[in-house]
Short mmCIF file of N, CA and C in Angstrom, two decimals:
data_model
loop_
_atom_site.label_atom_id
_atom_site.label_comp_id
_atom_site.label_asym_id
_atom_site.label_seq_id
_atom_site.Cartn_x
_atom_site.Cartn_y
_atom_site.Cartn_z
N UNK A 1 29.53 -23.72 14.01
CA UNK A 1 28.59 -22.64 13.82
C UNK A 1 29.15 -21.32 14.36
N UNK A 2 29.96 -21.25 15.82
CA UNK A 2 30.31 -20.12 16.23
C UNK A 2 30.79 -19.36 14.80
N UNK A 3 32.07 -19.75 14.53
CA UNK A 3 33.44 -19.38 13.78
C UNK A 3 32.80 -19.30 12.33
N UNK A 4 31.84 -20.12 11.42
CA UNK A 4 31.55 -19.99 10.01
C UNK A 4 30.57 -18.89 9.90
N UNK A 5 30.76 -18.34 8.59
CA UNK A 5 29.88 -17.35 7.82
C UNK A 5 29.22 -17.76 6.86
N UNK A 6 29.13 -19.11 6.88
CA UNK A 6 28.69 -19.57 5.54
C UNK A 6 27.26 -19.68 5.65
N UNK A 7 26.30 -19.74 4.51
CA UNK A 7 25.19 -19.76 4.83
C UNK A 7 24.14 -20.93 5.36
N UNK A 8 24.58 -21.92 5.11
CA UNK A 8 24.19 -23.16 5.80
C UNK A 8 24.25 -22.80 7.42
N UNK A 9 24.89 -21.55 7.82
CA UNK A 9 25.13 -21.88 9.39
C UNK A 9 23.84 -21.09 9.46
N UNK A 10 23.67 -19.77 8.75
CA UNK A 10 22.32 -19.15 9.19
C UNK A 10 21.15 -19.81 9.37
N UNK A 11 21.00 -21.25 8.46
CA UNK A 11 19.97 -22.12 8.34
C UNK A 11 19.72 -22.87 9.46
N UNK A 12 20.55 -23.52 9.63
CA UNK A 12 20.80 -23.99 10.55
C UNK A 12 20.54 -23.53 12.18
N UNK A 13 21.15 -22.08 12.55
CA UNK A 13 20.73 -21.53 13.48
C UNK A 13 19.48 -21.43 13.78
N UNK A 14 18.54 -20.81 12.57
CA UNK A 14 17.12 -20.68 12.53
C UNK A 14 16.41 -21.92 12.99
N UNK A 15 16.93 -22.90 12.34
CA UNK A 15 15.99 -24.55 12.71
C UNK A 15 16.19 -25.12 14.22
N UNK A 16 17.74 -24.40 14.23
CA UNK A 16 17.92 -25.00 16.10
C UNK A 16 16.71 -24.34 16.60
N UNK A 17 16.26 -22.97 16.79
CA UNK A 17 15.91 -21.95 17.29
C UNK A 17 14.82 -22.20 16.93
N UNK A 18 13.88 -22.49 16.09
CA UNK A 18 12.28 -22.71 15.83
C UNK A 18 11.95 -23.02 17.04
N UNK A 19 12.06 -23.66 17.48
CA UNK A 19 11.01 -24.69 19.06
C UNK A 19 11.29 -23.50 19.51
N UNK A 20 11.62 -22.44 20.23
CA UNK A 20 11.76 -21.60 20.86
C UNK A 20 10.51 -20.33 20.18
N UNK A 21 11.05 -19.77 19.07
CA UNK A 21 10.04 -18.97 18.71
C UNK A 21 8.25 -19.27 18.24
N UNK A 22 8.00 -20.81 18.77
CA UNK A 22 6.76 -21.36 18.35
C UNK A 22 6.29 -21.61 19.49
N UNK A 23 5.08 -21.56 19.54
CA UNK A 23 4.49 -21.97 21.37
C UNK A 23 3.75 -23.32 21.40
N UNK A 24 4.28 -23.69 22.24
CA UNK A 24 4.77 -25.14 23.21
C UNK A 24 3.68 -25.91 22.41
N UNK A 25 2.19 -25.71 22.31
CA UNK A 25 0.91 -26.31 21.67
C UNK A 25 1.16 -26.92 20.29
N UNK A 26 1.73 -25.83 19.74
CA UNK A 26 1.93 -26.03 17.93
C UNK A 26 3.66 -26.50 18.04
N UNK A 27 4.25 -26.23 19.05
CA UNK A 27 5.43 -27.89 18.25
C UNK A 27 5.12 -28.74 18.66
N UNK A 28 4.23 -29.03 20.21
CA UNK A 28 3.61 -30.55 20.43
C UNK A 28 2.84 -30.98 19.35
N UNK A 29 2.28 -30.25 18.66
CA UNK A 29 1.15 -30.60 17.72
C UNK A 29 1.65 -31.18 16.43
N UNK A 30 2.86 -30.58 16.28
CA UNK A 30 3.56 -31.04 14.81
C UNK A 30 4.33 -32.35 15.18
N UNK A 31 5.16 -32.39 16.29
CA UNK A 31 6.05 -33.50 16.63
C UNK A 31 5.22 -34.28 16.43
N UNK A 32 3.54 -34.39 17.29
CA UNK A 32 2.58 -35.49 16.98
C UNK A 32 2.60 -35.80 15.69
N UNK A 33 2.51 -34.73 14.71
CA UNK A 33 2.33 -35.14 13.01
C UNK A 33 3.21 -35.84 12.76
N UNK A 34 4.42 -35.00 12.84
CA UNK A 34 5.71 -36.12 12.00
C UNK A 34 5.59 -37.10 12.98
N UNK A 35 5.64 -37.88 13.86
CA UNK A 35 5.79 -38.79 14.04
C UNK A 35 4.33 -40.11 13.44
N UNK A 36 3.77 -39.28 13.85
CA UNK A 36 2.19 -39.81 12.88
C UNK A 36 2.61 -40.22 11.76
N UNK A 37 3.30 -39.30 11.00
CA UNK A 37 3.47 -39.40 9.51
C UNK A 37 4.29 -40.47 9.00
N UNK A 38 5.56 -40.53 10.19
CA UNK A 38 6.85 -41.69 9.70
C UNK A 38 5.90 -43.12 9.97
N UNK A 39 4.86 -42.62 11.16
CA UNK A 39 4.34 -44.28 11.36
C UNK A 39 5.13 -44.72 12.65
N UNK A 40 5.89 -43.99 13.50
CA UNK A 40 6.26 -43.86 14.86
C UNK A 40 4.95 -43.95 16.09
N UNK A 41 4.99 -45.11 16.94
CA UNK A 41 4.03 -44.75 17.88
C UNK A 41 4.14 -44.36 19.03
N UNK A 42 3.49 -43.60 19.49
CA UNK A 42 3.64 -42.81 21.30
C UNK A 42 4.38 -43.73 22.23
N UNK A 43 5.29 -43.60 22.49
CA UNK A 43 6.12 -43.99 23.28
C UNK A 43 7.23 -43.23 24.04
N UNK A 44 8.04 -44.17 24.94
CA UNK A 44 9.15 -43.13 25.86
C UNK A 44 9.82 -42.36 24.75
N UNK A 45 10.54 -43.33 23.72
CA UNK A 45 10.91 -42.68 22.63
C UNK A 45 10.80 -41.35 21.90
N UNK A 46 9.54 -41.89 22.02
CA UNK A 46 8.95 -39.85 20.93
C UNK A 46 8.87 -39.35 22.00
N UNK A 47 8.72 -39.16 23.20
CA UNK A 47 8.95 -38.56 24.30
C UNK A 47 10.02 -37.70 24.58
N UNK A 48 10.86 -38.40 24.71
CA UNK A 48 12.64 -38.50 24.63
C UNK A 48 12.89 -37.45 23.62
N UNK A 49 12.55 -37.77 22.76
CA UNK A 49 13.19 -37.07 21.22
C UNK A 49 12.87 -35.67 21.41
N UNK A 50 10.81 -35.73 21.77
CA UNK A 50 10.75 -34.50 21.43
C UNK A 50 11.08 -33.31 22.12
N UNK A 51 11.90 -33.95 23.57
CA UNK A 51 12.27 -33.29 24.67
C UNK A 51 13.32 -32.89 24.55
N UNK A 52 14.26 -33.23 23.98
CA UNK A 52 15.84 -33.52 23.46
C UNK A 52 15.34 -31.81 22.15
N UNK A 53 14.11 -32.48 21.13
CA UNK A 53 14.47 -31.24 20.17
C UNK A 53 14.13 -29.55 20.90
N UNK A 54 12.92 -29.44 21.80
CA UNK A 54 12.82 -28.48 22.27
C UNK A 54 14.05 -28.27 23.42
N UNK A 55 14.95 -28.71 24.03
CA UNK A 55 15.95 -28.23 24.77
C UNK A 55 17.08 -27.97 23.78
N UNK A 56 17.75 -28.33 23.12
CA UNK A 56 18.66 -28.19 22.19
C UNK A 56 18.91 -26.58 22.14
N UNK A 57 18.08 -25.61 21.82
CA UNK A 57 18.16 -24.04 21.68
C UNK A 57 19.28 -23.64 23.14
N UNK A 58 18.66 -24.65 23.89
CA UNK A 58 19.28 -23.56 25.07
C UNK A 58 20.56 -23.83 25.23
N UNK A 59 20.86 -25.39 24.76
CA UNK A 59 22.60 -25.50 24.79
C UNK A 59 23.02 -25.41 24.23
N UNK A 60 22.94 -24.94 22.52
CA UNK A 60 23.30 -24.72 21.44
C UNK A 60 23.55 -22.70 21.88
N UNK A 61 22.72 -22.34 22.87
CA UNK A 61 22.90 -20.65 22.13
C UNK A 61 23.92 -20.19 23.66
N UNK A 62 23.92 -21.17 24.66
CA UNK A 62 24.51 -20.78 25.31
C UNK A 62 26.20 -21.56 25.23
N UNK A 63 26.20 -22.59 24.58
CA UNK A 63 27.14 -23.16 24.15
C UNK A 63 28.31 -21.90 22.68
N UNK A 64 27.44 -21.19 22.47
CA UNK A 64 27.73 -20.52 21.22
C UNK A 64 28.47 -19.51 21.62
N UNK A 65 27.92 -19.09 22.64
CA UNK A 65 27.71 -17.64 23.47
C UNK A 65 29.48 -17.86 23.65
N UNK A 66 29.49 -18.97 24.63
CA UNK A 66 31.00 -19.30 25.30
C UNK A 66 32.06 -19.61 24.28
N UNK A 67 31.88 -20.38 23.01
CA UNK A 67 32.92 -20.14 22.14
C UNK A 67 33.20 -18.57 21.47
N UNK A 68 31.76 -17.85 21.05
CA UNK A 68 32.47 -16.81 20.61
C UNK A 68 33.31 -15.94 21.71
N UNK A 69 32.97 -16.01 22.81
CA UNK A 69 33.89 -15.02 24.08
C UNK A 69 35.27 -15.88 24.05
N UNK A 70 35.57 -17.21 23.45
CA UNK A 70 36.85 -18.20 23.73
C UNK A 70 37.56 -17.25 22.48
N UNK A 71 37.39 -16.99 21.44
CA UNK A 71 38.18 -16.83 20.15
C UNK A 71 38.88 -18.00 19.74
N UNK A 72 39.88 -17.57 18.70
CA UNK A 72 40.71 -19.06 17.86
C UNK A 72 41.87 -18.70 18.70
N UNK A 73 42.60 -18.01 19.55
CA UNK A 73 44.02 -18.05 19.69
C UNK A 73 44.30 -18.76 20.40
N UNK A 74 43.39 -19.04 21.65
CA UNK A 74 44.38 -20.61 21.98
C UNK A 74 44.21 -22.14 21.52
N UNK A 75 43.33 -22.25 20.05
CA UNK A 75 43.15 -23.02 20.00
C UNK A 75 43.86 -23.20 18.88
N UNK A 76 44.33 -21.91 18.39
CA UNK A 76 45.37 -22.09 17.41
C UNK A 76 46.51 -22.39 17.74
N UNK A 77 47.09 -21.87 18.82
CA UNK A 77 48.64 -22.17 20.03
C UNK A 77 48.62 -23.39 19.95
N UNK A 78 47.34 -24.33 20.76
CA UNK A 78 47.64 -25.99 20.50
C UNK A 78 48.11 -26.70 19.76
N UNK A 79 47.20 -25.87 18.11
CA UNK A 79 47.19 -26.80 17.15
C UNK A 79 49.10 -26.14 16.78
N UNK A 80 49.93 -25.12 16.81
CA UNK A 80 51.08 -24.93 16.12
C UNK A 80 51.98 -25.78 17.35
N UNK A 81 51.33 -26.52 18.96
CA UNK A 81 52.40 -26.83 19.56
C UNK A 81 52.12 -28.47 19.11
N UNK A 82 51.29 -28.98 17.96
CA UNK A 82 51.46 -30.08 18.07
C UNK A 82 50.39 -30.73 18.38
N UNK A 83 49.57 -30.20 18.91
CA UNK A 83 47.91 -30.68 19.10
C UNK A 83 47.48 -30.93 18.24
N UNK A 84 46.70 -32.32 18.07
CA UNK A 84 45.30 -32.65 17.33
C UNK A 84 44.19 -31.91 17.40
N UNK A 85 43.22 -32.38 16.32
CA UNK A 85 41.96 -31.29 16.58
C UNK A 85 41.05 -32.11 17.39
N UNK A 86 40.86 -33.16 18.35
CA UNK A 86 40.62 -34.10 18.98
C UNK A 86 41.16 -33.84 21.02
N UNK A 87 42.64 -33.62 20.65
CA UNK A 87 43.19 -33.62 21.69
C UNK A 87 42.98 -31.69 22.01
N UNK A 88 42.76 -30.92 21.09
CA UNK A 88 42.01 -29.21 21.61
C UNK A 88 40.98 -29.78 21.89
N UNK A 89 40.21 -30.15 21.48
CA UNK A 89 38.84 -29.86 21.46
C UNK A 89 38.35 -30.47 23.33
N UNK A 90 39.45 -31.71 23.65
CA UNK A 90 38.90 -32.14 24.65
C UNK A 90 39.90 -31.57 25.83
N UNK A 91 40.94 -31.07 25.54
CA UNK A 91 41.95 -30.26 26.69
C UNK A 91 42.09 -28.93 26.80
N UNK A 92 41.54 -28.37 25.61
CA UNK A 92 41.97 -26.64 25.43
C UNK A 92 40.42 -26.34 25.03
N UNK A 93 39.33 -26.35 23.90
CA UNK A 93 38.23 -25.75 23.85
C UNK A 93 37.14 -25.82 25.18
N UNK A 94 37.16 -27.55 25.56
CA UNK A 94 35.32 -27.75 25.96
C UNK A 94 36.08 -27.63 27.71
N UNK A 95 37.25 -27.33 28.17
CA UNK A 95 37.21 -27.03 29.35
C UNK A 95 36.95 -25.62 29.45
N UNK A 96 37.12 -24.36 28.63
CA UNK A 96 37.04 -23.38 28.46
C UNK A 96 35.87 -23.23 28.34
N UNK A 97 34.77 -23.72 27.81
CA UNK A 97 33.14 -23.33 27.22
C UNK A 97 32.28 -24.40 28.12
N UNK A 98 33.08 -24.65 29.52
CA UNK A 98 32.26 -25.83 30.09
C UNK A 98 31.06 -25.33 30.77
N UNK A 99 31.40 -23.83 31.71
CA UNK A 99 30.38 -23.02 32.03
C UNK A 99 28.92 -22.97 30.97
N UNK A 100 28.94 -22.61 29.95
CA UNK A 100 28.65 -22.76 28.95
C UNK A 100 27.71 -23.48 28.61
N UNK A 101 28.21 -25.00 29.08
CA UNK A 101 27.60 -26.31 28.25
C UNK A 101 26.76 -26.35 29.54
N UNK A 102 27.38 -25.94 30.73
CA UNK A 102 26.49 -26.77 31.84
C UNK A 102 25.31 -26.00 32.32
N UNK A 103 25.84 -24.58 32.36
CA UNK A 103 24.57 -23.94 32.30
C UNK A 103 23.14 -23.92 31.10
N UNK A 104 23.69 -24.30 30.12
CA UNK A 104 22.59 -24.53 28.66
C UNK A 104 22.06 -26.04 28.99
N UNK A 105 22.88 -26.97 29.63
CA UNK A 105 22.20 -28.55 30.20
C UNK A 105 21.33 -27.91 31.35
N UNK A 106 21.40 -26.76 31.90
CA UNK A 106 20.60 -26.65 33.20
C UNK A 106 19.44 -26.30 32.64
N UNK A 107 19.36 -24.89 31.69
CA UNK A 107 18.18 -24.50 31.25
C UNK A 107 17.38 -25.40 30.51
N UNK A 108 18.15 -26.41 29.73
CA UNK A 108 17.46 -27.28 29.02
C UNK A 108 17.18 -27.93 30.19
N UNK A 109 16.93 -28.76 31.26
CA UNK A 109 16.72 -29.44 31.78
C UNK A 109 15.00 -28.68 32.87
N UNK A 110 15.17 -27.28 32.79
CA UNK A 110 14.53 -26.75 33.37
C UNK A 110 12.76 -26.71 32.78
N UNK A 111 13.47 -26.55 31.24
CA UNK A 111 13.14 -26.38 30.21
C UNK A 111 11.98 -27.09 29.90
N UNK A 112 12.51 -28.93 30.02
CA UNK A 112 12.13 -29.92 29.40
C UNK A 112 11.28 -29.83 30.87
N UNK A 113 11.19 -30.02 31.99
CA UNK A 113 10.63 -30.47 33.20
C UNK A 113 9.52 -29.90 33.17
N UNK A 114 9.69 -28.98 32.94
CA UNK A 114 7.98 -27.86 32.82
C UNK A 114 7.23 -27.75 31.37
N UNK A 115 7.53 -27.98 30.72
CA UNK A 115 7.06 -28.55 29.58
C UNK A 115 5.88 -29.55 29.52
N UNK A 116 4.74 -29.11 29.60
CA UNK A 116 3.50 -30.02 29.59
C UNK A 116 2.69 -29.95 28.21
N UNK A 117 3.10 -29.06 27.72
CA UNK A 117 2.03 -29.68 26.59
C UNK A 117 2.52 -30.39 25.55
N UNK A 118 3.85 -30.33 25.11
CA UNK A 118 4.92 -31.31 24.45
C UNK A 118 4.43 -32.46 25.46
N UNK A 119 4.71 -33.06 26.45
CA UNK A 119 4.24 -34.02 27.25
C UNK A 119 2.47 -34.77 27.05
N UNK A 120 1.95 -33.97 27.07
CA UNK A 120 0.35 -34.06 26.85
C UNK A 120 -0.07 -34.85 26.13
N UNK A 121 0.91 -34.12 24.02
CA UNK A 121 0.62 -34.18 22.89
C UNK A 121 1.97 -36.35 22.86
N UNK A 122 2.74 -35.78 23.56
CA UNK A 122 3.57 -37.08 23.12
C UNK A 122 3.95 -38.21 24.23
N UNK A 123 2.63 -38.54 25.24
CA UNK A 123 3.07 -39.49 25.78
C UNK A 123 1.66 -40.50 25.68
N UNK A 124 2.23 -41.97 25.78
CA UNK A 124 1.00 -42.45 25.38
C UNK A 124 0.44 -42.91 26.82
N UNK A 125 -0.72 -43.99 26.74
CA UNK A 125 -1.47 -44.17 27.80
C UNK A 125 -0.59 -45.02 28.82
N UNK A 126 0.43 -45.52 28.76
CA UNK A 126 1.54 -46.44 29.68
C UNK A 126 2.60 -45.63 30.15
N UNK A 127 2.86 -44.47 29.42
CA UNK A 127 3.65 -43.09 30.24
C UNK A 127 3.23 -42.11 31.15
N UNK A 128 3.54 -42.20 32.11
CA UNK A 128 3.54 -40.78 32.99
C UNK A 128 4.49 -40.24 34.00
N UNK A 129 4.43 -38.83 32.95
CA UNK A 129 5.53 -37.70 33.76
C UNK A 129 5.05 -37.10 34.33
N UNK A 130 5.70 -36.66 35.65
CA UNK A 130 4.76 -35.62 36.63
C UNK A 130 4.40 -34.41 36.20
N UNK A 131 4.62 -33.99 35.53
CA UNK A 131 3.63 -32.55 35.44
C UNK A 131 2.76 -32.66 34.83
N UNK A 132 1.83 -34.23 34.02
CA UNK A 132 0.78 -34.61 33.21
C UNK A 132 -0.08 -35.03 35.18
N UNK A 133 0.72 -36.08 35.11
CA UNK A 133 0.52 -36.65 36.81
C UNK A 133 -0.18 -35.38 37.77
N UNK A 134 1.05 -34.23 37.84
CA UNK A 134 0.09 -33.18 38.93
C UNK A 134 -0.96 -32.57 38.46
N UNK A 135 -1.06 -32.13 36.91
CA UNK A 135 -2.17 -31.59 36.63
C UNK A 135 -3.54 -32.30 36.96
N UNK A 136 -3.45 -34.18 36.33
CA UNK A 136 -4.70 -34.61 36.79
C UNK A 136 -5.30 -34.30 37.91
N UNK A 137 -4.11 -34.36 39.47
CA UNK A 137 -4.07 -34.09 40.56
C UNK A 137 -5.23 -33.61 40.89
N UNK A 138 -4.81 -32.02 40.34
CA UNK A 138 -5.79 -30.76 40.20
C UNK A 138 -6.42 -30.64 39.89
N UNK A 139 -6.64 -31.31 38.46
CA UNK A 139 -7.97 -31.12 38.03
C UNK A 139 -9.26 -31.80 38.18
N UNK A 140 -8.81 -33.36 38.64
CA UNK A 140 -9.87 -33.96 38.64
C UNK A 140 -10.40 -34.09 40.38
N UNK A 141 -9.45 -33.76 41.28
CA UNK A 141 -10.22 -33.17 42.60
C UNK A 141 -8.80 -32.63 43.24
N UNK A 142 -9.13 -31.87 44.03
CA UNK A 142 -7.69 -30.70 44.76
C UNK A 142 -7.22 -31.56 45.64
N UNK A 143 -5.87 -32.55 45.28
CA UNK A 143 -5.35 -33.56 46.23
C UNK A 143 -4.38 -32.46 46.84
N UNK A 144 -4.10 -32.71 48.32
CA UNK A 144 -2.83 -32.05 48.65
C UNK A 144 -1.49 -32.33 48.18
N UNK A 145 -1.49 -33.62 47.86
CA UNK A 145 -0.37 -34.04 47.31
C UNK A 145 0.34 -33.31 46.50
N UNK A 146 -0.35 -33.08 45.40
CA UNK A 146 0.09 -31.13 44.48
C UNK A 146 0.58 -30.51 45.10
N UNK A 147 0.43 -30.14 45.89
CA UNK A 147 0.83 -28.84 46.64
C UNK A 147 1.77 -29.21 47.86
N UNK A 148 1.90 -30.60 48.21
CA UNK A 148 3.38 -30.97 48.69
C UNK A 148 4.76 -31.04 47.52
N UNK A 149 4.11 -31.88 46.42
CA UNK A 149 5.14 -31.92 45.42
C UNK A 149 5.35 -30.64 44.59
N UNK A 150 4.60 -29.66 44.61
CA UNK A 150 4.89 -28.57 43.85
C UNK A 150 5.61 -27.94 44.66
N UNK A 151 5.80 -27.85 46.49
CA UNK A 151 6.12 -27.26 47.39
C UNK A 151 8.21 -27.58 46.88
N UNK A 152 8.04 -28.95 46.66
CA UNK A 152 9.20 -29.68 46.93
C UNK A 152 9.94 -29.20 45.48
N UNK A 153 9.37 -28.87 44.46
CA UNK A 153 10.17 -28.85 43.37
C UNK A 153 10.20 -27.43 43.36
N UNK A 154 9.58 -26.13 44.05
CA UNK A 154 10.00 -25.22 44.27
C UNK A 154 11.66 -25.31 45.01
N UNK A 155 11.22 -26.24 46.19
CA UNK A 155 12.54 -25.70 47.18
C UNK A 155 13.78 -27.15 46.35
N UNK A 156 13.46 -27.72 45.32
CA UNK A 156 14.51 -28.26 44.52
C UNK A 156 15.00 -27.20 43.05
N UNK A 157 14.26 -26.28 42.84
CA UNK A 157 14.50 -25.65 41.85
C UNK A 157 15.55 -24.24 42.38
N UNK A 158 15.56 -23.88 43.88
CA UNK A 158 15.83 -22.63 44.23
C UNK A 158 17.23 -23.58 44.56
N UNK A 159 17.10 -24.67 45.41
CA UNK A 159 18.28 -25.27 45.77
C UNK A 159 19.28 -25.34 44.62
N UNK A 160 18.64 -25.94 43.39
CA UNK A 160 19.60 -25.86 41.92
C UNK A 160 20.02 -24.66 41.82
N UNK A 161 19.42 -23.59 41.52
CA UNK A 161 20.14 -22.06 41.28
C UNK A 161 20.92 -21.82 41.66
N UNK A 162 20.91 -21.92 43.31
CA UNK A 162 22.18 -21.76 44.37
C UNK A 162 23.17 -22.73 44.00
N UNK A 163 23.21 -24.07 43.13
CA UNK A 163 24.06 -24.57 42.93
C UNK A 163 24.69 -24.23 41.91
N UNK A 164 23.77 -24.18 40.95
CA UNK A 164 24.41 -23.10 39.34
C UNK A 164 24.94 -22.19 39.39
N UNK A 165 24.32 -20.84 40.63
CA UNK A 165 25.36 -20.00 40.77
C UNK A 165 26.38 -19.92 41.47
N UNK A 166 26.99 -21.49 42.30
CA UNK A 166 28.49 -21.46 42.96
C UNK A 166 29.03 -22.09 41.38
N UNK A 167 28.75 -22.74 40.70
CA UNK A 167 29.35 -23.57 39.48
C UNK A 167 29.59 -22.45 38.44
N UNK A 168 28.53 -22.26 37.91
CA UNK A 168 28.73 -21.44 36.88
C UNK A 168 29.11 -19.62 36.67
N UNK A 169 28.26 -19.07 37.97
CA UNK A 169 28.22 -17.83 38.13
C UNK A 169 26.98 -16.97 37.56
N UNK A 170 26.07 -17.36 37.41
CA UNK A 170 25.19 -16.91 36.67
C UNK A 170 24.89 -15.46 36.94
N UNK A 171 25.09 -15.02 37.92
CA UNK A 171 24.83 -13.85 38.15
C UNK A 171 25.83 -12.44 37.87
N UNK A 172 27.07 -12.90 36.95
CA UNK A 172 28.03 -12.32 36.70
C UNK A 172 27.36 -12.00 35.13
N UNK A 173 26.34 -12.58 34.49
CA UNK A 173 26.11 -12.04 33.19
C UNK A 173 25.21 -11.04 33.75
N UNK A 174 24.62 -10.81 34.44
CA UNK A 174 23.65 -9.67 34.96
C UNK A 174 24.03 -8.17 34.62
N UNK A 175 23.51 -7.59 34.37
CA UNK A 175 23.50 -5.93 33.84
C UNK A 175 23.50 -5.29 35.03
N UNK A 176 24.14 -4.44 35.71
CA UNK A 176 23.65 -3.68 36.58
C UNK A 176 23.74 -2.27 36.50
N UNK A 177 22.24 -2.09 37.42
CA UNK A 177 21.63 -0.89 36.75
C UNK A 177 22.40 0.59 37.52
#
């Protein structure tokens, strides 16, 4: 997708990118359909999947991001010293675009965790993920427990950043004013 102009890639881009420009209610609501529709029942499975399709944007655009800043020239050097397109791809491209991949696995992961109404719409009555779990918490009487575990995935979410930004650098794409 980086490198083609063809029009299948524009298509394509757009469909990665839907779950992103639709709010969280109405793709839980559709994933419920199509899976309704194939005759798929609520399970870890459709769970899985539909978590997998709404994260995809973020490692696909940040994955994209890092090949177009790579260009073709050293991946053209490989291929004239004798390289496979097998042996670039795993020694010369994806060490180069790894920043890339791992930061787009982070956001997706961030992504998918807070994600409750995809969760809501696609887990059945034998599944539970914690952020279905803390909401009952809350809603059905004010346990403290919420507010220890929300405490804890704050100071696990700030702890990750600080780890993303010794790994990746995240703060080097920053604009400054």
């Amino acid at each position: 997708m980086a490198g083609s102009r063809a029009r299948w890639v524009a298509a394509m881009d757009a469909l990665v990118m839907s779950p992103l420009a639709l709010p969280g209610i109405a793709v839980g609501l559709g994933m419920l359909t199509f899976f309704s529709m194939i005759g798929w029942r609520l399970s870890v499975v459709t769970l899985v999947i539909s978590h997998v399709v709404i994260c995809i944007p973020y490692v696909v655009r940040t994955t994209l991001a890092s090949l177009t800043q790579l260009g073709n020239s050293l991946r053209e050097a490989s291929t004239v010293l004798g390289a496979g397109p097998i042996y670039t791809f795993f020694h010369v491209t994806l060490p180069l675009i790894k920043q890339g991949v791992i930061t787009g696995a982070f956001m997706a992961f961030l992504s998918s965790f807070d994600n409750i109404t995809v969760s809501l719409f696609l887990s059945d009555s034998r599944t539970e993920v914690l952020p279905i779990r803390m909401w009952s918490m809350i809603e059905n009487d004010l346990d403290v427990r919420a507010a220890a575990i929300s405490g804890l995935l704050i100071l696990s979410t700030a702890l990750l950043m600080i780890f993303m930004e010794r790994v990746s650098g995240l703060s080097k794409f920053l604009v400054k004013s």
